[in-house]
mmCIF file of C-alpha atoms and ligand atoms in Angstrom:
data_model
loop_
_atom_site.group_PDB
_atom_site.id
_atom_site.type_symbol
_atom_site.label_atom_id
_atom_site.label_comp_id
_atom_site.label_asym_id
_atom_site.label_seq_id
_atom_site.Cartn_x
_atom_site.Cartn_y
_atom_site.Cartn_z
ATOM 1 C CA UNK A 1 -174.260 102.705 51.895
ATOM 2 C CA UNK A 2 -174.915 103.966 48.315
ATOM 3 C CA UNK A 3 -176.886 107.113 48.025
ATOM 4 C CA UNK A 4 -178.505 107.433 44.613
ATOM 5 C CA UNK A 5 -179.884 110.589 43.091
ATOM 6 C CA UNK A 6 -183.235 111.151 41.163
ATOM 7 C CA UNK A 7 -184.579 107.533 41.465
ATOM 8 C CA UNK A 8 -188.096 106.480 40.407
ATOM 9 C CA UNK A 9 -190.101 105.186 43.347
ATOM 10 C CA UNK A 10 -192.480 103.198 40.947
ATOM 11 C CA UNK A 11 -191.050 99.699 42.001
ATOM 12 C CA UNK A 12 -191.223 100.773 45.703
ATOM 13 C CA UNK A 13 -194.996 101.458 46.098
ATOM 14 C CA UNK A 14 -197.744 98.900 45.318
ATOM 15 C CA UNK A 15 -199.922 101.515 43.620
ATOM 16 C CA UNK A 16 -197.167 101.663 41.053
ATOM 17 C CA UNK A 17 -197.124 105.536 40.992
ATOM 18 C CA UNK A 18 -194.104 106.942 39.047
ATOM 19 C CA UNK A 19 -192.844 109.857 41.161
ATOM 20 C CA UNK A 20 -189.147 110.544 41.781
ATOM 21 C CA UNK A 21 -187.014 110.624 44.965
ATOM 22 C CA UNK A 22 -184.406 113.347 45.155
ATOM 23 C CA UNK A 23 -182.066 110.910 46.776
ATOM 24 C CA UNK A 24 -182.550 107.307 47.742
ATOM 25 C CA UNK A 25 -180.753 104.873 49.971
ATOM 26 C CA UNK A 26 -181.231 101.347 50.988
ATOM 27 C CA UNK A 27 -180.737 100.822 54.859
ATOM 28 C CA UNK A 28 -179.684 97.287 55.584
ATOM 29 C CA UNK A 29 -178.900 97.666 59.328
ATOM 30 C CA UNK A 30 -179.517 99.736 62.399
ATOM 31 C CA UNK A 31 -176.008 101.110 62.007
ATOM 32 C CA UNK A 32 -177.026 102.363 58.568
ATOM 33 C CA UNK A 33 -179.988 104.166 60.128
ATOM 34 C CA UNK A 34 -177.963 105.692 62.863
ATOM 35 C CA UNK A 35 -175.354 107.031 60.553
ATOM 36 C CA UNK A 36 -177.973 108.689 58.227
ATOM 37 C CA UNK A 37 -179.918 110.216 61.194
ATOM 38 C CA UNK A 38 -176.737 111.513 62.990
ATOM 39 C CA UNK A 39 -175.454 113.052 59.769
ATOM 40 C CA UNK A 40 -176.210 116.765 59.014
ATOM 41 C CA UNK A 41 -175.994 116.072 55.278
ATOM 42 C CA UNK A 42 -179.684 115.110 54.794
ATOM 43 C CA UNK A 43 -181.962 117.676 56.210
ATOM 44 C CA UNK A 44 -185.188 116.116 54.671
ATOM 45 C CA UNK A 45 -185.765 112.430 55.225
ATOM 46 C CA UNK A 46 -188.544 110.157 54.126
ATOM 47 C CA UNK A 47 -189.026 106.650 55.499
ATOM 48 C CA UNK A 48 -190.237 103.934 53.007
ATOM 49 C CA UNK A 49 -191.200 100.381 54.219
ATOM 50 C CA UNK A 50 -193.112 98.021 51.829
ATOM 51 C CA UNK A 51 -194.845 100.975 50.260
ATOM 52 C CA UNK A 52 -198.145 99.137 50.326
ATOM 53 C CA UNK A 53 -200.135 101.755 52.257
ATOM 54 C CA UNK A 54 -199.422 105.010 50.561
ATOM 55 C CA UNK A 55 -200.593 107.105 47.537
ATOM 56 C CA UNK A 56 -197.697 109.131 46.277
ATOM 57 C CA UNK A 57 -198.962 112.440 44.730
ATOM 58 C CA UNK A 58 -195.732 114.170 44.170
ATOM 59 C CA UNK A 59 -191.914 113.921 43.875
ATOM 60 C CA UNK A 60 -190.277 113.392 47.161
ATOM 61 C CA UNK A 61 -187.918 116.235 47.705
ATOM 62 C CA UNK A 62 -185.833 114.356 50.412
ATOM 63 C CA UNK A 63 -183.508 111.373 51.004
ATOM 64 C CA UNK A 64 -185.870 108.444 50.687
ATOM 65 C CA UNK A 65 -184.698 105.725 53.189
ATOM 66 C CA UNK A 66 -185.730 102.242 52.093
ATOM 67 C CA UNK A 67 -185.904 99.979 55.215
ATOM 68 C CA UNK A 68 -184.192 96.808 53.997
ATOM 69 C CA UNK A 69 -183.176 95.069 57.258
ATOM 70 C CA UNK A 70 -183.513 91.317 56.837
ATOM 71 C CA UNK A 71 -183.652 88.250 59.013
ATOM 72 C CA UNK A 72 -185.907 85.937 60.996
ATOM 73 C CA UNK A 73 -185.041 84.197 64.287
ATOM 74 C CA UNK A 74 -186.584 82.065 66.821
ATOM 75 C CA UNK A 75 -186.176 83.678 70.116
ATOM 76 C CA UNK A 76 -187.557 81.161 72.498
ATOM 77 C CA UNK A 77 -189.695 77.913 72.475
ATOM 78 C CA UNK A 78 -191.653 76.095 75.034
ATOM 79 C CA UNK A 79 -193.872 72.926 74.511
ATOM 80 C CA UNK A 80 -196.724 74.957 72.958
ATOM 81 C CA UNK A 81 -195.469 78.484 72.111
ATOM 82 C CA UNK A 82 -192.736 80.142 70.193
ATOM 83 C CA UNK A 83 -191.536 83.672 70.138
ATOM 84 C CA UNK A 84 -190.148 84.577 66.749
ATOM 85 C CA UNK A 85 -188.555 87.819 65.678
ATOM 86 C CA UNK A 86 -188.469 89.280 62.089
ATOM 87 C CA UNK A 87 -186.474 92.355 60.920
ATOM 88 C CA UNK A 88 -188.552 95.141 59.496
ATOM 89 C CA UNK A 89 -187.544 94.741 55.867
ATOM 90 C CA UNK A 90 -188.869 91.120 55.555
ATOM 91 C CA UNK A 91 -191.857 90.849 53.050
ATOM 92 C CA UNK A 92 -194.886 90.120 55.256
ATOM 93 C CA UNK A 93 -196.407 87.351 53.128
ATOM 94 C CA UNK A 94 -193.159 85.440 52.763
ATOM 95 C CA UNK A 95 -192.743 85.734 56.491
ATOM 96 C CA UNK A 96 -196.217 84.317 57.118
ATOM 97 C CA UNK A 97 -195.354 81.449 54.837
ATOM 98 C CA UNK A 98 -192.101 80.802 56.688
ATOM 99 C CA UNK A 99 -194.117 80.586 60.036
ATOM 100 C CA UNK A 100 -196.546 77.988 58.356
ATOM 101 C CA UNK A 101 -193.568 75.965 57.013
ATOM 102 C CA UNK A 102 -192.451 75.746 60.564
ATOM 103 C CA UNK A 103 -195.996 74.869 61.713
ATOM 104 C CA UNK A 104 -196.221 77.956 63.773
ATOM 105 C CA UNK A 105 -199.835 79.084 64.139
ATOM 106 C CA UNK A 106 -201.448 82.477 64.546
ATOM 107 C CA UNK A 107 -200.694 84.467 61.341
ATOM 108 C CA UNK A 108 -202.510 82.276 58.872
ATOM 109 C CA UNK A 109 -205.640 84.532 58.482
ATOM 110 C CA UNK A 110 -203.181 87.349 57.670
ATOM 111 C CA UNK A 111 -201.769 85.640 54.541
ATOM 112 C CA UNK A 112 -201.121 87.526 51.381
ATOM 113 C CA UNK A 113 -201.426 91.034 52.949
ATOM 114 C CA UNK A 114 -199.049 93.211 50.921
ATOM 115 C CA UNK A 115 -196.199 95.265 52.698
ATOM 116 C CA UNK A 116 -193.411 94.416 55.052
ATOM 117 C CA UNK A 117 -193.112 93.161 58.686
ATOM 118 C CA UNK A 118 -191.915 96.482 60.070
ATOM 119 C CA UNK A 119 -194.982 98.402 58.959
ATOM 120 C CA UNK A 120 -197.578 95.800 60.020
ATOM 121 C CA UNK A 121 -197.899 97.092 63.641
ATOM 122 C CA UNK A 122 -198.325 100.711 62.445
ATOM 123 C CA UNK A 123 -201.832 100.217 61.357
ATOM 124 C CA UNK A 124 -202.379 96.944 63.183
ATOM 125 C CA UNK A 125 -203.041 95.096 59.928
ATOM 126 C CA UNK A 126 -206.142 92.848 59.981
ATOM 127 C CA UNK A 127 -208.184 90.411 57.989
ATOM 128 C CA UNK A 128 -210.703 87.666 58.372
ATOM 129 C CA UNK A 129 -211.370 87.986 62.085
ATOM 130 C CA UNK A 130 -207.684 88.318 63.096
ATOM 131 C CA UNK A 131 -205.599 91.533 63.783
ATOM 132 C CA UNK A 132 -201.833 91.689 64.140
ATOM 133 C CA UNK A 133 -202.281 92.545 67.875
ATOM 134 C CA UNK A 134 -203.598 89.029 68.542
ATOM 135 C CA UNK A 135 -200.135 87.431 68.166
ATOM 136 C CA UNK A 136 -197.947 90.620 68.591
ATOM 137 C CA UNK A 137 -195.451 90.227 71.349
ATOM 138 C CA UNK A 138 -193.231 93.321 71.030
ATOM 139 C CA UNK A 139 -191.369 95.469 68.620
ATOM 140 C CA UNK A 140 -187.989 97.347 68.730
ATOM 141 C CA UNK A 141 -188.095 100.885 67.341
ATOM 142 C CA UNK A 142 -185.226 103.330 66.757
ATOM 143 C CA UNK A 143 -185.946 106.590 68.540
ATOM 144 C CA UNK A 144 -185.120 109.223 66.007
ATOM 145 C CA UNK A 145 -184.285 111.940 68.608
ATOM 146 C CA UNK A 146 -181.978 109.909 70.813
ATOM 147 C CA UNK A 147 -180.937 107.149 68.303
ATOM 148 C CA UNK A 148 -181.589 104.601 71.167
ATOM 149 C CA UNK A 149 -183.641 101.417 70.542
ATOM 150 C CA UNK A 150 -186.834 101.151 72.540
ATOM 151 C CA UNK A 151 -189.029 98.132 73.036
ATOM 152 C CA UNK A 152 -192.890 98.460 72.975
ATOM 153 C CA UNK A 153 -195.186 95.705 74.228
ATOM 154 C CA UNK A 154 -198.673 95.278 73.093
ATOM 155 C CA UNK A 155 -200.146 97.756 75.608
ATOM 156 C CA UNK A 156 -197.593 100.377 74.788
ATOM 157 C CA UNK A 157 -198.467 100.090 71.187
ATOM 158 C CA UNK A 158 -202.011 101.113 71.970
ATOM 159 C CA UNK A 159 -203.522 99.053 69.116
ATOM 160 C CA UNK A 160 -206.956 99.709 67.760
ATOM 161 C CA UNK A 161 -208.783 99.215 64.500
ATOM 162 C CA UNK A 162 -206.027 100.004 61.747
ATOM 163 C CA UNK A 163 -204.374 102.142 64.395
ATOM 164 C CA UNK A 164 -201.562 102.216 66.860
ATOM 165 C CA UNK A 165 -199.412 104.648 68.809
ATOM 166 C CA UNK A 166 -197.238 104.830 65.641
ATOM 167 C CA UNK A 167 -200.036 106.608 63.781
ATOM 168 C CA UNK A 168 -200.831 108.843 66.650
ATOM 169 C CA UNK A 169 -198.408 110.675 68.914
ATOM 170 C CA UNK A 170 -195.265 108.516 68.171
ATOM 171 C CA UNK A 171 -195.805 109.302 64.476
ATOM 172 C CA UNK A 172 -192.627 110.380 62.759
ATOM 173 C CA UNK A 173 -190.628 109.812 65.918
ATOM 174 C CA UNK A 174 -189.523 106.183 65.555
ATOM 175 C CA UNK A 175 -188.573 103.579 62.913
ATOM 176 C CA UNK A 176 -189.736 100.081 63.707
ATOM 177 C CA UNK A 177 -186.716 97.772 63.115
ATOM 178 C CA UNK A 178 -187.912 94.411 64.179
ATOM 179 C CA UNK A 179 -191.160 92.735 65.488
ATOM 180 C CA UNK A 180 -191.586 89.746 67.763
ATOM 181 C CA UNK A 181 -194.758 87.443 67.603
ATOM 182 C CA UNK A 182 -195.931 84.894 70.017
ATOM 183 C CA UNK A 183 -197.271 81.924 68.012
ATOM 184 C CA UNK A 184 -198.500 78.395 68.850
ATOM 185 C CA UNK A 185 -196.474 75.278 68.035
ATOM 186 C CA UNK A 186 -199.442 72.814 68.674
ATOM 187 C CA UNK A 187 -203.288 72.837 69.422
ATOM 188 C CA UNK A 188 -203.524 75.954 67.124
ATOM 189 C CA UNK A 189 -206.523 78.179 67.837
ATOM 190 C CA UNK A 190 -208.134 78.387 64.420
ATOM 191 C CA UNK A 191 -210.291 81.410 63.365
ATOM 192 C CA UNK A 192 -212.506 80.097 60.775
ATOM 193 C CA UNK A 193 -215.815 81.583 61.718
ATOM 194 C CA UNK A 194 -215.500 84.478 59.201
ATOM 195 C CA UNK A 195 -218.247 83.709 56.701
ATOM 196 C CA UNK A 196 -216.007 83.505 53.540
ATOM 197 C CA UNK A 197 -213.478 81.254 55.272
ATOM 198 C CA UNK A 198 -216.069 78.713 56.376
ATOM 199 C CA UNK A 199 -217.477 78.433 52.948
ATOM 200 C CA UNK A 200 -214.132 78.356 51.244
ATOM 201 C CA UNK A 201 -212.900 75.378 53.436
ATOM 202 C CA UNK A 202 -216.261 73.680 52.763
ATOM 203 C CA UNK A 203 -215.677 74.166 48.988
ATOM 204 C CA UNK A 204 -212.047 72.850 49.402
ATOM 205 C CA UNK A 205 -213.776 69.672 51.015
ATOM 206 C CA UNK A 206 -211.764 70.236 54.251
ATOM 207 C CA UNK A 207 -213.430 69.288 57.526
ATOM 208 C CA UNK A 208 -210.600 69.426 60.017
ATOM 209 C CA UNK A 209 -208.465 72.312 58.736
ATOM 210 C CA UNK A 210 -204.912 72.912 59.579
ATOM 211 C CA UNK A 211 -203.295 76.268 59.800
ATOM 212 C CA UNK A 212 -201.862 75.626 56.277
ATOM 213 C CA UNK A 213 -205.433 74.975 55.051
ATOM 214 C CA UNK A 214 -206.779 78.211 56.649
ATOM 215 C CA UNK A 215 -203.951 79.993 54.786
ATOM 216 C CA UNK A 216 -204.728 78.518 51.535
ATOM 217 C CA UNK A 217 -208.438 79.414 52.018
ATOM 218 C CA UNK A 218 -207.461 82.980 52.686
ATOM 219 C CA UNK A 219 -205.182 83.229 49.766
ATOM 220 C CA UNK A 220 -207.850 81.965 47.388
ATOM 221 C CA UNK A 221 -210.490 84.395 48.836
ATOM 222 C CA UNK A 222 -208.131 87.420 48.404
ATOM 223 C CA UNK A 223 -206.982 86.290 44.960
ATOM 224 C CA UNK A 224 -210.630 86.419 43.898
ATOM 225 C CA UNK A 225 -211.541 89.643 45.544
ATOM 226 C CA UNK A 226 -208.396 91.787 45.680
ATOM 227 C CA UNK A 227 -206.082 92.739 42.591
ATOM 228 C CA UNK A 228 -202.557 91.578 42.963
ATOM 229 C CA UNK A 229 -200.381 94.652 43.005
ATOM 230 C CA UNK A 230 -197.808 93.092 40.696
ATOM 231 C CA UNK A 231 -200.462 93.021 37.946
ATOM 232 C CA UNK A 232 -202.773 96.019 38.986
ATOM 233 C CA UNK A 233 -201.548 98.848 41.134
ATOM 234 C CA UNK A 234 -203.277 99.234 44.447
ATOM 235 C CA UNK A 235 -203.019 99.725 48.141
ATOM 236 C CA UNK A 236 -205.557 97.248 49.472
ATOM 237 C CA UNK A 237 -208.435 98.965 51.252
ATOM 238 C CA UNK A 238 -208.281 102.662 50.287
ATOM 239 C CA UNK A 239 -210.823 103.658 52.998
ATOM 240 C CA UNK A 240 -211.541 102.430 56.515
ATOM 241 C CA UNK A 241 -214.855 100.935 57.451
ATOM 242 C CA UNK A 242 -216.760 103.830 59.205
ATOM 243 C CA UNK A 243 -217.975 103.424 62.706
ATOM 244 C CA UNK A 244 -221.341 105.227 63.389
ATOM 245 C CA UNK A 245 -223.664 105.567 66.283
ATOM 246 C CA UNK A 246 -226.692 103.111 66.612
ATOM 247 C CA UNK A 247 -229.057 106.006 65.982
ATOM 248 C CA UNK A 248 -227.283 106.860 62.856
ATOM 249 C CA UNK A 249 -227.358 103.256 61.657
ATOM 250 C CA UNK A 250 -231.059 103.013 62.473
ATOM 251 C CA UNK A 251 -231.720 105.961 60.204
ATOM 252 C CA UNK A 252 -229.473 104.350 57.391
ATOM 253 C CA UNK A 253 -231.516 101.132 57.832
ATOM 254 C CA UNK A 254 -234.828 102.953 57.309
ATOM 255 C CA UNK A 255 -233.773 103.975 53.956
ATOM 256 C CA UNK A 256 -231.454 100.976 53.196
ATOM 257 C CA UNK A 257 -232.748 97.927 55.035
ATOM 258 C CA UNK A 258 -230.059 95.675 53.409
ATOM 259 C CA UNK A 259 -227.095 97.732 54.670
ATOM 260 C CA UNK A 260 -224.614 95.197 56.279
ATOM 261 C CA UNK A 261 -223.141 95.942 59.630
ATOM 262 C CA UNK A 262 -220.891 94.658 62.447
ATOM 263 C CA UNK A 263 -221.463 95.479 66.094
ATOM 264 C CA UNK A 264 -218.512 97.438 67.560
ATOM 265 C CA UNK A 265 -219.844 98.204 71.071
ATOM 266 C CA UNK A 266 -223.174 98.898 72.744
ATOM 267 C CA UNK A 267 -223.395 102.357 71.147
ATOM 268 C CA UNK A 268 -221.416 101.851 67.866
ATOM 269 C CA UNK A 269 -221.848 100.034 64.554
ATOM 270 C CA UNK A 270 -219.247 99.441 61.708
ATOM 271 C CA UNK A 271 -220.530 99.759 58.265
ATOM 272 C CA UNK A 272 -218.507 98.250 55.334
ATOM 273 C CA UNK A 273 -217.137 101.158 53.235
ATOM 274 C CA UNK A 274 -217.204 98.698 50.256
ATOM 275 C CA UNK A 275 -220.994 98.383 50.448
ATOM 276 C CA UNK A 276 -221.439 102.249 50.721
ATOM 277 C CA UNK A 277 -219.181 102.826 47.654
ATOM 278 C CA UNK A 278 -220.799 100.157 45.578
ATOM 279 C CA UNK A 279 -224.179 101.480 46.345
ATOM 280 C CA UNK A 280 -223.031 104.983 45.518
ATOM 281 C CA UNK A 281 -222.313 103.512 41.923
ATOM 282 C CA UNK A 282 -218.681 103.396 41.915
ATOM 283 C CA UNK A 283 -217.915 99.731 41.977
ATOM 284 C CA UNK A 284 -215.927 98.769 38.776
ATOM 285 C CA UNK A 285 -216.018 102.324 37.422
ATOM 286 C CA UNK A 286 -212.999 103.098 35.383
ATOM 287 C CA UNK A 287 -211.690 106.615 34.507
ATOM 288 C CA UNK A 288 -209.074 106.021 31.835
ATOM 289 C CA UNK A 289 -206.057 104.417 33.555
ATOM 290 C CA UNK A 290 -207.462 104.250 37.010
ATOM 291 C CA UNK A 291 -210.660 103.368 38.820
ATOM 292 C CA UNK A 292 -212.520 101.321 41.446
ATOM 293 C CA UNK A 293 -211.867 97.572 41.369
ATOM 294 C CA UNK A 294 -214.657 95.504 39.985
ATOM 295 C CA UNK A 295 -214.645 92.912 42.763
ATOM 296 C CA UNK A 296 -214.093 94.977 45.819
ATOM 297 C CA UNK A 297 -215.264 98.653 45.952
ATOM 298 C CA UNK A 298 -212.958 99.507 48.825
ATOM 299 C CA UNK A 299 -209.818 99.112 46.476
ATOM 300 C CA UNK A 300 -208.822 102.054 44.215
ATOM 301 C CA UNK A 301 -206.620 100.675 41.257
ATOM 302 C CA UNK A 302 -203.912 102.012 38.931
ATOM 303 C CA UNK A 303 -204.300 100.247 35.564
ATOM 304 C CA UNK A 304 -200.834 101.715 34.594
ATOM 305 C CA UNK A 305 -199.492 105.163 34.355
ATOM 306 C CA UNK A 306 -202.124 106.951 36.503
ATOM 307 C CA UNK A 307 -200.963 109.847 38.558
ATOM 308 C CA UNK A 308 -201.407 110.013 42.304
ATOM 309 C CA UNK A 309 -203.410 113.177 42.077
ATOM 310 C CA UNK A 310 -205.937 111.463 39.769
ATOM 311 C CA UNK A 311 -206.578 108.709 42.181
ATOM 312 C CA UNK A 312 -206.755 111.255 45.121
ATOM 313 C CA UNK A 313 -209.362 113.288 43.295
ATOM 314 C CA UNK A 314 -211.316 110.090 42.651
ATOM 315 C CA UNK A 315 -211.204 109.191 46.378
ATOM 316 C CA UNK A 316 -212.485 112.746 47.203
ATOM 317 C CA UNK A 317 -215.350 112.279 44.761
ATOM 318 C CA UNK A 318 -216.301 108.954 46.423
ATOM 319 C CA UNK A 319 -216.054 110.532 49.815
ATOM 320 C CA UNK A 320 -218.463 113.345 48.844
ATOM 321 C CA UNK A 321 -220.858 111.072 47.066
ATOM 322 C CA UNK A 322 -221.026 108.639 49.932
ATOM 323 C CA UNK A 323 -221.490 111.628 52.390
ATOM 324 C CA UNK A 324 -224.332 112.984 50.271
ATOM 325 C CA UNK A 325 -226.220 109.730 49.755
ATOM 326 C CA UNK A 326 -225.707 108.074 53.217
ATOM 327 C CA UNK A 327 -224.689 110.978 55.402
ATOM 328 C CA UNK A 328 -221.545 109.094 56.433
ATOM 329 C CA UNK A 329 -217.962 110.250 56.261
ATOM 330 C CA UNK A 330 -215.506 107.712 55.187
ATOM 331 C CA UNK A 331 -211.840 108.254 55.947
ATOM 332 C CA UNK A 332 -208.856 107.099 53.912
ATOM 333 C CA UNK A 333 -206.879 104.156 55.267
ATOM 334 C CA UNK A 334 -203.799 104.809 52.954
ATOM 335 C CA UNK A 335 -201.367 107.605 53.703
ATOM 336 C CA UNK A 336 -201.563 110.423 51.099
ATOM 337 C CA UNK A 337 -198.057 111.767 50.473
HETATM 338 N N1 EPU B 1 -219.112 94.726 50.282
HETATM 339 C C1 EPU B 1 -220.049 95.202 49.278
HETATM 340 N N2 EPU B 1 -219.398 95.610 48.157
HETATM 341 C C2 EPU B 1 -217.920 95.626 47.949
HETATM 342 C C3 EPU B 1 -217.204 95.162 48.975
HETATM 343 C C4 EPU B 1 -217.779 94.749 50.120
HETATM 344 O O1 EPU B 1 -221.126 95.294 49.396
HETATM 345 O O2 EPU B 1 -217.608 96.130 46.815
HETATM 346 C C5 EPU B 1 -219.820 94.251 51.426
HETATM 347 C C6 EPU B 1 -219.642 92.749 51.502
HETATM 348 O O3 EPU B 1 -220.662 92.105 50.814
HETATM 349 C C7 EPU B 1 -219.792 92.406 53.062
HETATM 350 C C8 EPU B 1 -218.977 93.617 53.595
HETATM 351 O O4 EPU B 1 -219.101 94.614 52.620
HETATM 352 O O5 EPU B 1 -221.055 92.293 53.466
HETATM 353 C C9 EPU B 1 -217.663 93.223 54.010
HETATM 354 O O6 EPU B 1 -216.861 93.009 52.998
HETATM 355 P P1 EPU B 1 -215.424 92.089 53.152
HETATM 356 O O7 EPU B 1 -215.562 90.899 53.923
HETATM 357 O O8 EPU B 1 -214.888 91.914 51.859
HETATM 358 O O9 EPU B 1 -214.545 92.989 54.043
HETATM 359 P P2 EPU B 1 -214.297 94.558 53.983
HETATM 360 O O10 EPU B 1 -214.919 95.208 55.193
HETATM 361 O O11 EPU B 1 -214.526 95.123 52.709
HETATM 362 C C10 EPU B 1 -212.074 94.379 55.585
HETATM 363 C C11 EPU B 1 -210.704 94.871 55.546
HETATM 364 C C12 EPU B 1 -209.843 94.122 54.583
HETATM 365 C C13 EPU B 1 -209.922 92.705 54.857
HETATM 366 C C14 EPU B 1 -211.344 92.330 54.822
HETATM 367 C C15 EPU B 1 -211.400 90.735 55.276
HETATM 368 C C16 EPU B 1 -210.871 97.171 56.258
HETATM 369 C C17 EPU B 1 -210.904 98.626 55.628
HETATM 370 N N3 EPU B 1 -210.705 96.366 55.193
HETATM 371 O O12 EPU B 1 -212.725 94.657 54.162
HETATM 372 O O13 EPU B 1 -208.636 94.617 54.612
HETATM 373 O O14 EPU B 1 -209.108 91.877 53.996
HETATM 374 O O15 EPU B 1 -212.061 92.983 55.759
HETATM 375 O O16 EPU B 1 -211.305 90.608 56.606
HETATM 376 O O17 EPU B 1 -211.032 96.938 57.380
HETATM 377 C C18 EPU B 1 -206.886 96.159 53.808
HETATM 378 O O18 EPU B 1 -206.867 96.613 54.823
HETATM 379 O O19 EPU B 1 -206.108 96.474 52.877
HETATM 380 C C19 EPU B 1 -207.838 94.956 53.450
HETATM 381 C C20 EPU B 1 -207.909 94.452 52.373
#
């Protein structure tokens, strides 16, 4: 293992924020991780996966451990199902494309999500009517106290909307080292009801879509609405969609009859934060080298050279303005570091 000093983290976070790590190491194996965590040499450690869900606001005064464990394997296969395993450091989208090349179904709606496989269960990534938990089988995680590997099944992960045990009481206690998915090998169960997918497939002239067609439709929708982090720094949705009571939603509707919503339960309604932010006047607003994306108000962007604190301040201004106009608190989805 090669420990480097004073390394810029700009290439390692999709926001493209230029902060420095006091020390940096790329961990290629579980043994690497065990030796780092059993050593007394590094009192402060910071785990970095795909860097796609964080806003870095300061230099990291620690050993930054870049999770770079690679490999994909077929664990078992029956007539209709396959269980596959990916190591944590595989790029999520390349992994999804690999499943599609093998005609394994289940992850197509999650195409083009930035980040790595290992961080996907932490916030139960989701898009276009599908969440990671729908095909998740299990994950292996290194317990940082015992340095033993533990396996978590779906129930144990306690998945919820952009949430799991790894964001709650297991936070900071484990490193996910690999994830297993249960996918279909035939008679794929397509999820094409999400409005934008239906119309995209229609436009593509596809009547009987394959899993590969659904992936193409998702890629084209995402490319239209969401900025490519390689061109414009961003972390996808900066905020979560708030869940409010039915009473609160009725009040909102009296003032804003066109407010969109999804039913969560008998008592709760989810309101798209993108709509709230747009109607608070922030969509497409630029403040020098950062701002709010012009095609999706949920996404804050770094046009190049922005400081993490500038973006953090903008996010607070958005939260305050949304709260003032709509009386709704929106929470950040990205981790502020
Ligand atoms: N909307 C606006 N203005 C905007 C953005 C959205 O009015 O600027 C309205 C849309 O018109 C629509 C509603 O909000 O009525 C929902 O918009 P969309 O379908 O684009 O989805 P979203 O709620 O904004 C969520 C996820 C995305 C995911 C999409 C598609 C969250 C926080 N975000 O966004 O996830 O791709 O659904 O399933 O749940 C991510 O997490 O990084 C991410 C991009």
